[in-house]
Amino acid sequence: MDTTDQRLLALLRDNARASTSELARQLGLSRTTVQSRIERLERERVVIGYTVRTSAEHDAGQVRALVMITAEPKKTPAIESALRPLPQVRTLHSVSGIYDFIAQLEAPSVAQLDALVDRIGALDGVERTTTSILMTTRIDR
């Protein structure tokens, strides 16, 4: 992956719906060159999909939190399996340190977030949770 590929990825992260012509203009390349690069990045599984990013207005109506989870040894696969189907769990990261997971949650109200955190805390193998409600996002790439 060269510098042009990195710039292309940055543009796609900013707006995955940008047309090939628009990307080509911003990169100073031909449309066919940009299309070929995108196809190669997809084929090499550098780009594995495209996603929806919601507006600040929508996000303002949601309560978001990071939940740090400490798990019993050898229970992490079961905890991950229990969290995977929950649409309010936006991301789940395994981490090193005193916690085993960090989950980013999103709910329409504090009460619903509270119920979700209680549900996570009640999962078999979860020893402890620590929750931090997100206030504002300063950088989002």
GROMACS .gro file of N, CA and C in nm:
model
  423
    1MET      N    1   0.084  -0.117   0.000
    1MET     CA    2   0.000   0.000   0.000
    1MET      C    3   0.089   0.124   0.000
    2ASP      N    4   0.067   0.209  -0.097
    2ASP     CA    5   0.150   0.330  -0.107
    2ASP      C    6   0.074   0.451  -0.053
    3THR      N    7   0.138   0.568  -0.063
    3THR     CA    8   0.080   0.692  -0.012
    3THR      C    9  -0.053   0.725  -0.079
    4THR      N   10  -0.065   0.698  -0.207
    4THR     CA   11  -0.190   0.724  -0.279
    4THR      C   12  -0.303   0.636  -0.225
    5ASP      N   13  -0.273   0.510  -0.198
    5ASP     CA   14  -0.373   0.421  -0.139
    5ASP      C   15  -0.416   0.473  -0.002
    6GLN      N   16  -0.322   0.520   0.077
    6GLN     CA   17  -0.353   0.574   0.209
    6GLN      C   18  -0.442   0.698   0.198
    7ARG      N   19  -0.412   0.785   0.101
    7ARG     CA   20  -0.497   0.903   0.079
    7ARG      C   21  -0.636   0.862   0.032
    8LEU      N   22  -0.643   0.762  -0.055
    8LEU     CA   23  -0.772   0.712  -0.103
    8LEU      C   24  -0.853   0.656   0.013
    9LEU      N   25  -0.792   0.578   0.100
    9LEU     CA   26  -0.862   0.525   0.216
    9LEU      C   27  -0.913   0.636   0.307
   10ALA      N   28  -0.834   0.739   0.325
   10ALA     CA   29  -0.877   0.853   0.408
   10ALA      C   30  -1.000   0.921   0.347
   11LEU      N   31  -1.000   0.937   0.216
   11LEU     CA   32  -1.116   0.998   0.149
   11LEU      C   33  -1.239   0.909   0.161
   12LEU      N   34  -1.221   0.778   0.147
   12LEU     CA   35  -1.333   0.685   0.160
   12LEU      C   36  -1.386   0.681   0.304
   13ARG      N   37  -1.296   0.693   0.402
   13ARG     CA   38  -1.341   0.698   0.541
   13ARG      C   39  -1.425   0.823   0.565
   14ASP      N   40  -1.386   0.931   0.502
   14ASP     CA   41  -1.459   1.057   0.518
   14ASP      C   42  -1.594   1.051   0.450
   15ASN      N   43  -1.601   0.989   0.330
   15ASN     CA   44  -1.726   0.978   0.256
   15ASN      C   45  -1.718   0.859   0.161
   16ALA      N   46  -1.765   0.745   0.207
   16ALA     CA   47  -1.760   0.622   0.127
   16ALA      C   48  -1.852   0.629   0.006
   17ARG      N   49  -1.941   0.727   0.003
   17ARG     CA   50  -2.034   0.741  -0.110
   17ARG      C   51  -1.981   0.836  -0.217
   18ALA      N   52  -1.861   0.889  -0.197
   18ALA     CA   53  -1.802   0.979  -0.297
   18ALA      C   54  -1.788   0.904  -0.430
   19SER      N   55  -1.819   0.974  -0.537
   19SER     CA   56  -1.808   0.910  -0.668
   19SER      C   57  -1.661   0.889  -0.704
   20THR      N   58  -1.639   0.795  -0.794
   20THR     CA   59  -1.503   0.769  -0.841
   20THR      C   60  -1.445   0.894  -0.905
   21SER      N   61  -1.528   0.967  -0.979
   21SER     CA   62  -1.482   1.092  -1.042
   21SER      C   63  -1.438   1.194  -0.938
   22GLU      N   64  -1.515   1.207  -0.831
   22GLU     CA   65  -1.480   1.301  -0.724
   22GLU      C   66  -1.350   1.260  -0.656
   23LEU      N   67  -1.336   1.132  -0.627
   23LEU     CA   68  -1.213   1.082  -0.565
   23LEU      C   69  -1.094   1.106  -0.658
   24ALA      N   70  -1.113   1.079  -0.786
   24ALA     CA   71  -1.005   1.098  -0.884
   24ALA      C   72  -0.961   1.244  -0.887
   25ARG      N   73  -1.058   1.335  -0.885
   25ARG     CA   74  -1.026   1.478  -0.888
   25ARG      C   75  -0.946   1.517  -0.764
   26GLN      N   76  -0.986   1.467  -0.648
   26GLN     CA   77  -0.915   1.501  -0.524
   26GLN      C   78  -0.775   1.441  -0.517
   27LEU      N   79  -0.758   1.326  -0.582
   27LEU     CA   80  -0.627   1.259  -0.581
   27LEU      C   81  -0.538   1.299  -0.698
   28GLY      N   82  -0.597   1.366  -0.797
   28GLY     CA   83  -0.521   1.404  -0.915
   28GLY      C   84  -0.490   1.285  -1.005
   29LEU      N   85  -0.582   1.188  -1.008
   29LEU     CA   86  -0.566   1.067  -1.089
   29LEU      C   87  -0.684   1.053  -1.184
   30SER      N   88  -0.673   0.960  -1.277
   30SER     CA   89  -0.785   0.932  -1.366
   30SER      C   90  -0.890   0.849  -1.291
   31ARG      N   91  -1.013   0.856  -1.339
   31ARG     CA   92  -1.123   0.781  -1.279
   31ARG      C   93  -1.095   0.630  -1.285
   32THR      N   94  -1.042   0.583  -1.398
   32THR     CA   95  -1.016   0.440  -1.413
   32THR      C   96  -0.903   0.394  -1.318
   33THR      N   97  -0.806   0.479  -1.295
   33THR     CA   98  -0.698   0.445  -1.201
   33THR      C   99  -0.754   0.432  -1.060
   34VAL      N  100  -0.840   0.525  -1.021
   34VAL     CA  101  -0.901   0.520  -0.888
   34VAL      C  102  -0.988   0.395  -0.876
   35GLN      N  103  -1.067   0.367  -0.978
   35GLN     CA  104  -1.153   0.247  -0.975
   35GLN      C  105  -1.068   0.120  -0.961
   36SER      N  106  -0.958   0.115  -1.033
   36SER     CA  107  -0.869  -0.001  -1.025
   36SER      C  108  -0.809  -0.015  -0.886
   37ARG      N  109  -0.771   0.097  -0.826
   37ARG     CA  110  -0.715   0.093  -0.691
   37ARG      C  111  -0.819   0.046  -0.590
   38ILE      N  112  -0.942   0.095  -0.601
   38ILE     CA  113  -1.048   0.051  -0.510
   38ILE      C  114  -1.072  -0.098  -0.525
   39GLU      N  115  -1.081  -0.145  -0.649
   39GLU     CA  116  -1.103  -0.288  -0.673
   39GLU      C  117  -0.991  -0.372  -0.615
   40ARG      N  118  -0.865  -0.325  -0.630
   40ARG     CA  119  -0.751  -0.399  -0.575
   40ARG      C  120  -0.757  -0.400  -0.422
   41LEU      N  121  -0.791  -0.286  -0.360
   41LEU     CA  122  -0.801  -0.281  -0.215
   41LEU      C  123  -0.912  -0.374  -0.163
   42GLU      N  124  -1.020  -0.385  -0.238
   42GLU     CA  125  -1.127  -0.477  -0.201
   42GLU      C  126  -1.082  -0.622  -0.220
   43ARG      N  127  -1.018  -0.649  -0.331
   43ARG     CA  128  -0.971  -0.786  -0.361
   43ARG      C  129  -0.869  -0.832  -0.256
   44GLU      N  130  -0.781  -0.742  -0.215
   44GLU     CA  131  -0.679  -0.774  -0.114
   44GLU      C  132  -0.735  -0.769   0.028
   45ARG      N  133  -0.862  -0.741   0.041
   45ARG     CA  134  -0.934  -0.734   0.168
   45ARG      C  135  -0.879  -0.627   0.262
   46VAL      N  136  -0.823  -0.522   0.202
   46VAL     CA  137  -0.791  -0.403   0.281
   46VAL      C  138  -0.922  -0.332   0.311
   47VAL      N  139  -1.006  -0.317   0.209
   47VAL     CA  140  -1.141  -0.264   0.225
   47VAL      C  141  -1.234  -0.385   0.223
   48ILE      N  142  -1.305  -0.405   0.333
   48ILE     CA  143  -1.393  -0.522   0.342
   48ILE      C  144  -1.541  -0.483   0.343
   49GLY      N  145  -1.570  -0.354   0.340
   49GLY     CA  146  -1.710  -0.313   0.338
   49GLY      C  147  -1.722  -0.164   0.356
   50TYR      N  148  -1.842  -0.119   0.343
   50TYR     CA  149  -1.875   0.021   0.358
   50TYR      C  150  -1.986   0.030   0.461
   51THR      N  151  -1.995   0.140   0.531
   51THR     CA  152  -2.087   0.148   0.642
   51THR      C  153  -2.163   0.279   0.642
   52VAL      N  154  -2.259   0.289   0.730
   52VAL     CA  155  -2.338   0.410   0.747
   52VAL      C  156  -2.283   0.488   0.865
   53ARG      N  157  -2.267   0.617   0.847
   53ARG     CA  158  -2.231   0.706   0.957
   53ARG      C  159  -2.351   0.797   0.978
   54THR      N  160  -2.391   0.810   1.101
   54THR     CA  161  -2.509   0.890   1.131
   54THR      C  162  -2.471   1.035   1.159
   55SER      N  163  -2.569   1.123   1.143
   55SER     CA  164  -2.546   1.266   1.160
   55SER      C  165  -2.529   1.303   1.307
   56ALA      N  166  -2.472   1.419   1.328
   56ALA     CA  167  -2.456   1.470   1.464
   56ALA      C  168  -2.593   1.491   1.529
   57GLU      N  169  -2.692   1.530   1.449
   57GLU     CA  170  -2.826   1.550   1.502
   57GLU      C  171  -2.884   1.419   1.554
   58HIS      N  172  -2.866   1.311   1.478
   58HIS     CA  173  -2.913   1.180   1.523
   58HIS      C  174  -2.838   1.137   1.648
   59ASP      N  175  -2.708   1.150   1.644
   59ASP     CA  176  -2.626   1.108   1.757
   59ASP      C  177  -2.658   1.186   1.884
   60ALA      N  178  -2.698   1.312   1.868
   60ALA     CA  179  -2.732   1.395   1.984
   60ALA      C  180  -2.851   1.336   2.060
   61GLY      N  181  -2.935   1.261   1.992
   61GLY     CA  182  -3.050   1.199   2.056
   61GLY      C  183  -3.019   1.065   2.118
   62GLN      N  184  -2.895   1.021   2.114
   62GLN     CA  185  -2.854   0.891   2.169
   62GLN      C  186  -2.764   0.912   2.289
   63VAL      N  187  -2.771   0.820   2.382
   63VAL     CA  188  -2.678   0.819   2.495
   63VAL      C  189  -2.575   0.711   2.464
   64ARG      N  190  -2.449   0.751   2.464
   64ARG     CA  191  -2.342   0.658   2.432
   64ARG      C  192  -2.252   0.641   2.553
   65ALA      N  193  -2.199   0.521   2.569
   65ALA     CA  194  -2.112   0.495   2.683
   65ALA      C  195  -2.008   0.391   2.646
   66LEU      N  196  -1.897   0.395   2.717
   66LEU     CA  197  -1.796   0.290   2.711
   66LEU      C  198  -1.811   0.209   2.838
   67VAL      N  199  -1.820   0.079   2.823
   67VAL     CA  200  -1.833  -0.010   2.937
   67VAL      C  201  -1.711  -0.100   2.940
   68MET      N  202  -1.632  -0.087   3.045
   68MET     CA  203  -1.516  -0.171   3.064
   68MET      C  204  -1.563  -0.295   3.140
   69ILE      N  205  -1.526  -0.411   3.089
   69ILE     CA  206  -1.577  -0.537   3.143
   69ILE      C  207  -1.460  -0.624   3.190
   70THR      N  208  -1.469  -0.670   3.315
   70THR     CA  209  -1.374  -0.767   3.368
   70THR      C  210  -1.444  -0.902   3.368
   71ALA      N  211  -1.379  -1.001   3.309
   71ALA     CA  212  -1.441  -1.133   3.292
   71ALA      C  213  -1.364  -1.240   3.368
   72GLU      N  214  -1.438  -1.345   3.404
   72GLU     CA  215  -1.372  -1.463   3.461
   72GLU      C  216  -1.285  -1.527   3.352
   73PRO      N  217  -1.173  -1.585   3.393
   73PRO     CA  218  -1.088  -1.652   3.294
   73PRO      C  219  -1.168  -1.758   3.217
   74LYS      N  220  -1.141  -1.766   3.091
   74LYS     CA  221  -1.200  -1.863   2.999
   74LYS      C  222  -1.348  -1.841   2.971
   75LYS      N  223  -1.406  -1.731   3.019
   75LYS     CA  224  -1.548  -1.702   2.992
   75LYS      C  225  -1.564  -1.598   2.881
   76THR      N  226  -1.453  -1.544   2.831
   76THR     CA  227  -1.464  -1.437   2.732
   76THR      C  228  -1.536  -1.480   2.604
   77PRO      N  229  -1.517  -1.601   2.552
   77PRO     CA  230  -1.592  -1.637   2.430
   77PRO      C  231  -1.744  -1.637   2.453
   78ALA      N  232  -1.789  -1.684   2.568
   78ALA     CA  233  -1.933  -1.686   2.597
   78ALA      C  234  -1.987  -1.544   2.613
   79ILE      N  235  -1.909  -1.456   2.673
   79ILE     CA  236  -1.952  -1.317   2.690
   79ILE      C  237  -1.962  -1.250   2.554
   80GLU      N  238  -1.862  -1.270   2.470
   80GLU     CA  239  -1.867  -1.214   2.335
   80GLU      C  240  -1.989  -1.265   2.260
   81SER      N  241  -2.017  -1.392   2.269
   81SER     CA  242  -2.133  -1.450   2.201
   81SER      C  243  -2.264  -1.390   2.251
   82ALA      N  244  -2.271  -1.361   2.379
   82ALA     CA  245  -2.392  -1.302   2.436
   82ALA      C  246  -2.410  -1.157   2.393
   83LEU      N  247  -2.300  -1.086   2.373
   83LEU     CA  248  -2.306  -0.944   2.336
   83LEU      C  249  -2.326  -0.923   2.186
   84ARG      N  250  -2.279  -1.016   2.105
   84ARG     CA  251  -2.282  -1.001   1.958
   84ARG      C  252  -2.422  -0.968   1.903
   85PRO      N  253  -2.529  -1.034   1.946
   85PRO     CA  254  -2.660  -1.005   1.885
   85PRO      C  255  -2.726  -0.876   1.933
   86LEU      N  256  -2.671  -0.809   2.033
   86LEU     CA  257  -2.733  -0.688   2.087
   86LEU      C  258  -2.701  -0.568   1.998
   87PRO      N  259  -2.801  -0.510   1.932
   87PRO     CA  260  -2.772  -0.398   1.841
   87PRO      C  261  -2.721  -0.273   1.913
   88GLN      N  262  -2.745  -0.261   2.042
   88GLN     CA  263  -2.697  -0.144   2.117
   88GLN      C  264  -2.547  -0.151   2.142
   89VAL      N  265  -2.488  -0.269   2.124
   89VAL     CA  266  -2.342  -0.284   2.137
   89VAL      C  267  -2.283  -0.249   2.002
   90ARG      N  268  -2.229  -0.127   1.993
   90ARG     CA  269  -2.176  -0.078   1.865
   90ARG      C  270  -2.040  -0.139   1.834
   91THR      N  271  -1.953  -0.148   1.933
   91THR     CA  272  -1.822  -0.211   1.916
   91THR      C  273  -1.788  -0.288   2.042
   92LEU      N  274  -1.706  -0.390   2.025
   92LEU     CA  275  -1.653  -0.466   2.138
   92LEU      C  276  -1.506  -0.492   2.110
   93HIS      N  277  -1.423  -0.449   2.202
   93HIS     CA  278  -1.278  -0.465   2.187
   93HIS      C  279  -1.226  -0.551   2.301
   94SER      N  280  -1.141  -0.647   2.270
   94SER     CA  281  -1.066  -0.714   2.376
   94SER      C  282  -0.942  -0.628   2.400
   95VAL      N  283  -0.907  -0.612   2.525
   95VAL     CA  284  -0.798  -0.521   2.560
   95VAL      C  285  -0.706  -0.584   2.663
   96SER      N  286  -0.586  -0.531   2.673
   96SER     CA  287  -0.494  -0.575   2.777
   96SER      C  288  -0.512  -0.484   2.898
   97GLY      N  289  -0.464  -0.528   3.011
   97GLY     CA  290  -0.475  -0.447   3.132
   97GLY      C  291  -0.574  -0.506   3.230
   98ILE      N  292  -0.633  -0.421   3.312
   98ILE     CA  293  -0.721  -0.471   3.418
   98ILE      C  294  -0.858  -0.512   3.366
   99TYR      N  295  -0.895  -0.467   3.246
   99TYR     CA  296  -1.022  -0.506   3.186
   99TYR      C  297  -0.995  -0.606   3.074
  100ASP      N  298  -1.097  -0.685   3.043
  100ASP     CA  299  -1.086  -0.781   2.934
  100ASP      C  300  -1.151  -0.730   2.806
  101PHE      N  301  -1.257  -0.650   2.820
  101PHE     CA  302  -1.329  -0.594   2.706
  101PHE      C  303  -1.359  -0.447   2.732
  102ILE      N  304  -1.373  -0.374   2.622
  102ILE     CA  305  -1.437  -0.242   2.627
  102ILE      C  306  -1.544  -0.245   2.520
  103ALA      N  307  -1.668  -0.219   2.562
  103ALA     CA  308  -1.782  -0.216   2.471
  103ALA      C  309  -1.830  -0.072   2.458
  104GLN      N  310  -1.860  -0.031   2.335
  104GLN     CA  311  -1.925   0.098   2.315
  104GLN      C  312  -2.073   0.069   2.295
  105LEU      N  313  -2.156   0.131   2.380
  105LEU     CA  314  -2.299   0.111   2.375
  105LEU      C  315  -2.368   0.238   2.329
  106GLU      N  316  -2.487   0.220   2.272
  106GLU     CA  317  -2.568   0.334   2.229
  106GLU      C  318  -2.713   0.301   2.258
  107ALA      N  319  -2.784   0.392   2.325
  107ALA     CA  320  -2.924   0.372   2.360
  107ALA      C  321  -2.997   0.506   2.351
  108PRO      N  322  -3.129   0.502   2.331
  108PRO     CA  323  -3.204   0.627   2.319
  108PRO      C  324  -3.227   0.702   2.450
  109SER      N  325  -3.200   0.638   2.564
  109SER     CA  326  -3.220   0.707   2.691
  109SER      C  327  -3.124   0.653   2.796
  110VAL      N  328  -3.106   0.729   2.902
  110VAL     CA  329  -3.022   0.685   3.013
  110VAL      C  330  -3.082   0.561   3.078
  111ALA      N  331  -3.215   0.558   3.090
  111ALA     CA  332  -3.280   0.442   3.152
  111ALA      C  333  -3.254   0.315   3.071
  112GLN      N  334  -3.261   0.324   2.938
  112GLN     CA  335  -3.234   0.207   2.855
  112GLN      C  336  -3.087   0.167   2.859
  113LEU      N  337  -3.000   0.267   2.866
  113LEU     CA  338  -2.857   0.237   2.880
  113LEU      C  339  -2.831   0.168   3.013
  114ASP      N  340  -2.892   0.218   3.119
  114ASP     CA  341  -2.877   0.159   3.252
  114ASP      C  342  -2.922   0.013   3.252
  115ALA      N  343  -3.035  -0.015   3.189
  115ALA     CA  344  -3.085  -0.153   3.183
  115ALA      C  345  -2.989  -0.242   3.104
  116LEU      N  346  -2.931  -0.187   2.997
  116LEU     CA  347  -2.837  -0.264   2.917
  116LEU      C  348  -2.710  -0.295   2.996
  117VAL      N  349  -2.659  -0.197   3.069
  117VAL     CA  350  -2.539  -0.220   3.151
  117VAL      C  351  -2.570  -0.324   3.259
  118ASP      N  352  -2.689  -0.318   3.318
  118ASP     CA  353  -2.728  -0.420   3.416
  118ASP      C  354  -2.733  -0.558   3.352
  119ARG      N  355  -2.785  -0.564   3.231
  119ARG     CA  356  -2.794  -0.691   3.158
  119ARG      C  357  -2.655  -0.749   3.132
  120ILE      N  358  -2.562  -0.662   3.094
  120ILE     CA  359  -2.424  -0.706   3.071
  120ILE      C  360  -2.362  -0.755   3.201
  121GLY      N  361  -2.382  -0.679   3.308
  121GLY     CA  362  -2.326  -0.717   3.437
  121GLY      C  363  -2.379  -0.849   3.490
  122ALA      N  364  -2.499  -0.888   3.446
  122ALA     CA  365  -2.560  -1.013   3.491
  122ALA      C  366  -2.518  -1.134   3.407
  123LEU      N  367  -2.444  -1.111   3.299
  123LEU     CA  368  -2.400  -1.223   3.215
  123LEU      C  369  -2.308  -1.316   3.293
  124ASP      N  370  -2.323  -1.446   3.269
  124ASP     CA  371  -2.237  -1.545   3.331
  124ASP      C  372  -2.092  -1.518   3.290
  125GLY      N  373  -2.006  -1.501   3.388
  125GLY     CA  374  -1.865  -1.478   3.361
  125GLY      C  375  -1.822  -1.333   3.374
  126VAL      N  376  -1.917  -1.240   3.381
  126VAL     CA  377  -1.882  -1.099   3.400
  126VAL      C  378  -1.863  -1.075   3.549
  127GLU      N  379  -1.741  -1.036   3.585
  127GLU     CA  380  -1.712  -1.009   3.726
  127GLU      C  381  -1.747  -0.867   3.766
  128ARG      N  382  -1.721  -0.771   3.674
  128ARG     CA  383  -1.739  -0.630   3.709
  128ARG      C  384  -1.749  -0.547   3.582
  129THR      N  385  -1.824  -0.440   3.587
  129THR     CA  386  -1.828  -0.343   3.478
  129THR      C  387  -1.801  -0.204   3.535
  130THR      N  388  -1.741  -0.121   3.453
  130THR     CA  389  -1.721   0.020   3.485
  130THR      C  390  -1.767   0.098   3.363
  131THR      N  391  -1.856   0.194   3.384
  131THR     CA  392  -1.918   0.264   3.272
  131THR      C  393  -1.878   0.411   3.272
  132SER      N  394  -1.846   0.461   3.153
  132SER     CA  395  -1.822   0.603   3.132
  132SER      C  396  -1.913   0.650   3.020
  133ILE      N  397  -1.999   0.747   3.051
  133ILE     CA  398  -2.088   0.802   2.948
  133ILE      C  399  -2.007   0.899   2.863
  134LEU      N  400  -2.022   0.887   2.732
  134LEU     CA  401  -1.951   0.976   2.638
  134LEU      C  402  -2.025   1.109   2.630
  135MET      N  403  -1.952   1.216   2.638
  135MET     CA  404  -2.011   1.349   2.634
  135MET      C  405  -2.013   1.405   2.491
  136THR      N  406  -1.896   1.430   2.435
  136THR     CA  407  -1.886   1.478   2.297
  136THR      C  408  -1.772   1.405   2.228
  137THR      N  409  -1.784   1.396   2.096
  137THR     CA  410  -1.677   1.336   2.017
  137THR      C  411  -1.594   1.450   1.959
  138ARG      N  412  -1.469   1.450   1.988
  138ARG     CA  413  -1.379   1.558   1.942
  138ARG      C  414  -1.311   1.523   1.811
  139ILE      N  415  -1.278   1.395   1.791
  139ILE     CA  416  -1.217   1.350   1.666
  139ILE      C  417  -1.285   1.218   1.629
  140ASP      N  418  -1.331   1.209   1.505
  140ASP     CA  419  -1.396   1.087   1.456
  140ASP      C  420  -1.350   1.063   1.314
  141ARG      N  421  -1.265   0.965   1.296
  141ARG     CA  422  -1.210   0.940   1.161
  141ARG      C  423  -1.271   0.818   1.103
   0.00000   0.00000   0.00000
